[in-house]
């Protein structure tokens, strides 16, 4: 990295640190962080969940894929929409009724602490393998 690159990274980290320090009082629990303290309107929570699905690939890779293969790339996005619908229609009410914040808490409430720990620790190596495969795919093409 050049000196300019290092300075940009340091300024960015400093900015993030200052912003975290200034806004620390607004998020005092995991509920505040994950659910907006329970005060977020449904449409804002939905829009936030929807927007997390976008990445640089959406605007570059998907556009290139659409150029090469036509409308078939839309099946990815239609699949996402179907997944959101299924989650809202069948799982959201149950998830809310359990009064949990994360998927791991659902496992603990439904199946116990041992199952939660087993699932958590098994997900670490599986996630690392999935990320390695994804990064290899990015590097290959």
Coordinates of C-alpha atoms in Angstrom, one line a residue:
X1 CA 0.0 0.0 0.0
X2 CA 1.1 3.5 -0.7
X3 CA 1.3 6.2 1.9
X4 CA -1.9 7.7 0.5
X5 CA -3.7 4.3 0.8
X6 CA -2.6 4.0 4.4
X7 CA -3.8 7.5 5.2
X8 CA -7.2 6.9 3.7
X9 CA -7.6 3.6 5.7
X10 CA -6.5 5.4 8.9
X11 CA -8.9 8.3 8.3
X12 CA -11.7 5.9 7.6
X13 CA -11.0 3.9 10.8
X14 CA -10.8 7.2 12.8
X15 CA -14.1 8.3 11.3
X16 CA -15.8 5.0 12.2
X17 CA -14.3 5.1 15.8
X18 CA -15.6 8.7 16.3
X19 CA -19.0 7.8 14.9
X20 CA -19.2 4.8 17.2
X21 CA -18.2 6.9 20.2
X22 CA -20.7 9.6 19.4
X23 CA -23.6 7.2 18.9
X24 CA -22.8 4.7 21.6
X25 CA -25.7 5.9 23.8
X26 CA -28.3 5.0 21.2
X27 CA -27.5 1.3 21.2
X28 CA -27.3 -0.1 24.7
X29 CA -28.4 -3.7 24.1
X30 CA -28.5 -6.3 21.4
X31 CA -32.2 -5.5 20.9
X32 CA -31.4 -1.9 20.1
X33 CA -28.8 -3.0 17.6
X34 CA -30.7 -5.8 15.9
X35 CA -34.3 -4.7 16.1
X36 CA -34.0 -0.9 16.5
X37 CA -35.2 -1.2 20.1
X38 CA -38.6 -2.6 18.8
X39 CA -39.6 0.9 17.7
X40 CA -38.9 0.6 14.0
X41 CA -41.9 0.7 11.7
X42 CA -42.6 -2.4 9.7
X43 CA -41.9 -0.9 6.4
X44 CA -38.6 0.5 7.5
X45 CA -37.5 -2.9 8.9
X46 CA -38.7 -4.6 5.7
X47 CA -36.8 -2.0 3.5
X48 CA -33.7 -2.6 5.6
X49 CA -33.9 -6.3 5.2
X50 CA -34.5 -5.9 1.5
X51 CA -31.6 -3.5 1.0
X52 CA -29.1 -5.9 2.7
X53 CA -29.6 -8.2 -0.4
X54 CA -27.9 -5.7 -2.6
X55 CA -24.2 -5.7 -3.3
X56 CA -21.8 -4.5 -5.9
X57 CA -22.6 -7.8 -7.8
X58 CA -26.2 -6.7 -8.1
X59 CA -25.2 -3.7 -10.3
X60 CA -22.2 -5.2 -12.1
X61 CA -22.3 -9.0 -12.2
X62 CA -26.0 -9.3 -12.6
X63 CA -26.0 -6.6 -15.3
X64 CA -23.3 -8.5 -17.2
X65 CA -25.1 -11.8 -16.7
X66 CA -28.3 -10.2 -18.0
X67 CA -26.4 -8.9 -21.0
X68 CA -25.0 -12.3 -21.8
X69 CA -28.0 -14.6 -20.9
X70 CA -31.0 -12.3 -21.0
X71 CA -33.8 -12.2 -18.5
X72 CA -32.9 -15.6 -16.8
X73 CA -30.8 -13.7 -14.2
X74 CA -34.1 -12.4 -12.8
X75 CA -34.8 -15.9 -11.4
X76 CA -32.2 -15.1 -8.7
X77 CA -34.2 -12.0 -7.7
X78 CA -37.5 -13.7 -8.0
X79 CA -36.2 -16.4 -5.7
X80 CA -35.2 -13.8 -3.2
X81 CA -38.7 -12.3 -3.3
X82 CA -40.2 -15.7 -2.9
X83 CA -38.0 -16.3 0.1
X84 CA -39.0 -13.0 1.7
X85 CA -42.7 -13.9 1.2
X86 CA -42.3 -17.4 2.7
X87 CA -40.4 -15.9 5.7
X88 CA -43.1 -13.3 6.2
X89 CA -46.1 -15.6 5.7
X90 CA -45.0 -18.7 7.6
X91 CA -42.1 -17.9 10.0
X92 CA -42.3 -14.2 11.1
X93 CA -45.3 -14.7 13.4
X94 CA -43.6 -17.7 15.1
X95 CA -40.3 -15.9 15.4
X96 CA -42.0 -12.8 16.9
X97 CA -44.0 -15.0 19.3
X98 CA -40.8 -16.6 20.6
X99 CA -39.4 -13.0 21.5
X100 CA -36.0 -13.8 20.2
X101 CA -33.5 -11.7 18.3
X102 CA -31.2 -14.2 16.5
X103 CA -31.6 -17.6 14.8
X104 CA -29.3 -19.1 17.5
X105 CA -31.8 -18.0 20.2
X106 CA -34.6 -19.9 18.3
X107 CA -32.5 -23.0 18.4
X108 CA -31.9 -22.6 22.2
X109 CA -35.6 -21.9 23.0
X110 CA -36.9 -24.8 20.8
X111 CA -34.2 -27.4 21.3
X112 CA -32.1 -26.5 24.3
X113 CA -28.6 -25.1 25.1
X114 CA -26.7 -28.2 23.9
X115 CA -28.3 -28.0 20.4
X116 CA -27.6 -24.2 20.3
X117 CA -23.9 -24.8 21.1
X118 CA -23.6 -27.7 18.7
X119 CA -25.2 -25.7 15.8
X120 CA -23.1 -22.7 16.6
X121 CA -19.8 -24.5 16.7
X122 CA -20.6 -26.6 13.6
X123 CA -21.6 -23.5 11.7
X124 CA -18.1 -21.9 12.1
X125 CA -16.1 -24.4 9.9
X126 CA -19.0 -24.8 7.5
X127 CA -19.2 -21.0 7.0
X128 CA -15.4 -20.9 6.5
X129 CA -15.6 -23.5 3.8
X130 CA -18.5 -21.7 2.1
X131 CA -16.6 -18.5 2.2
X132 CA -13.5 -20.1 0.8
X133 CA -15.5 -21.6 -2.1
X134 CA -17.1 -18.2 -2.8
X135 CA -13.7 -16.4 -2.7
X136 CA -12.3 -19.1 -5.0
X137 CA -15.1 -18.5 -7.4
X138 CA -14.4 -14.8 -7.4
X139 CA -10.7 -15.4 -8.0
X140 CA -11.3 -17.8 -10.8
X141 CA -13.5 -15.6 -12.9

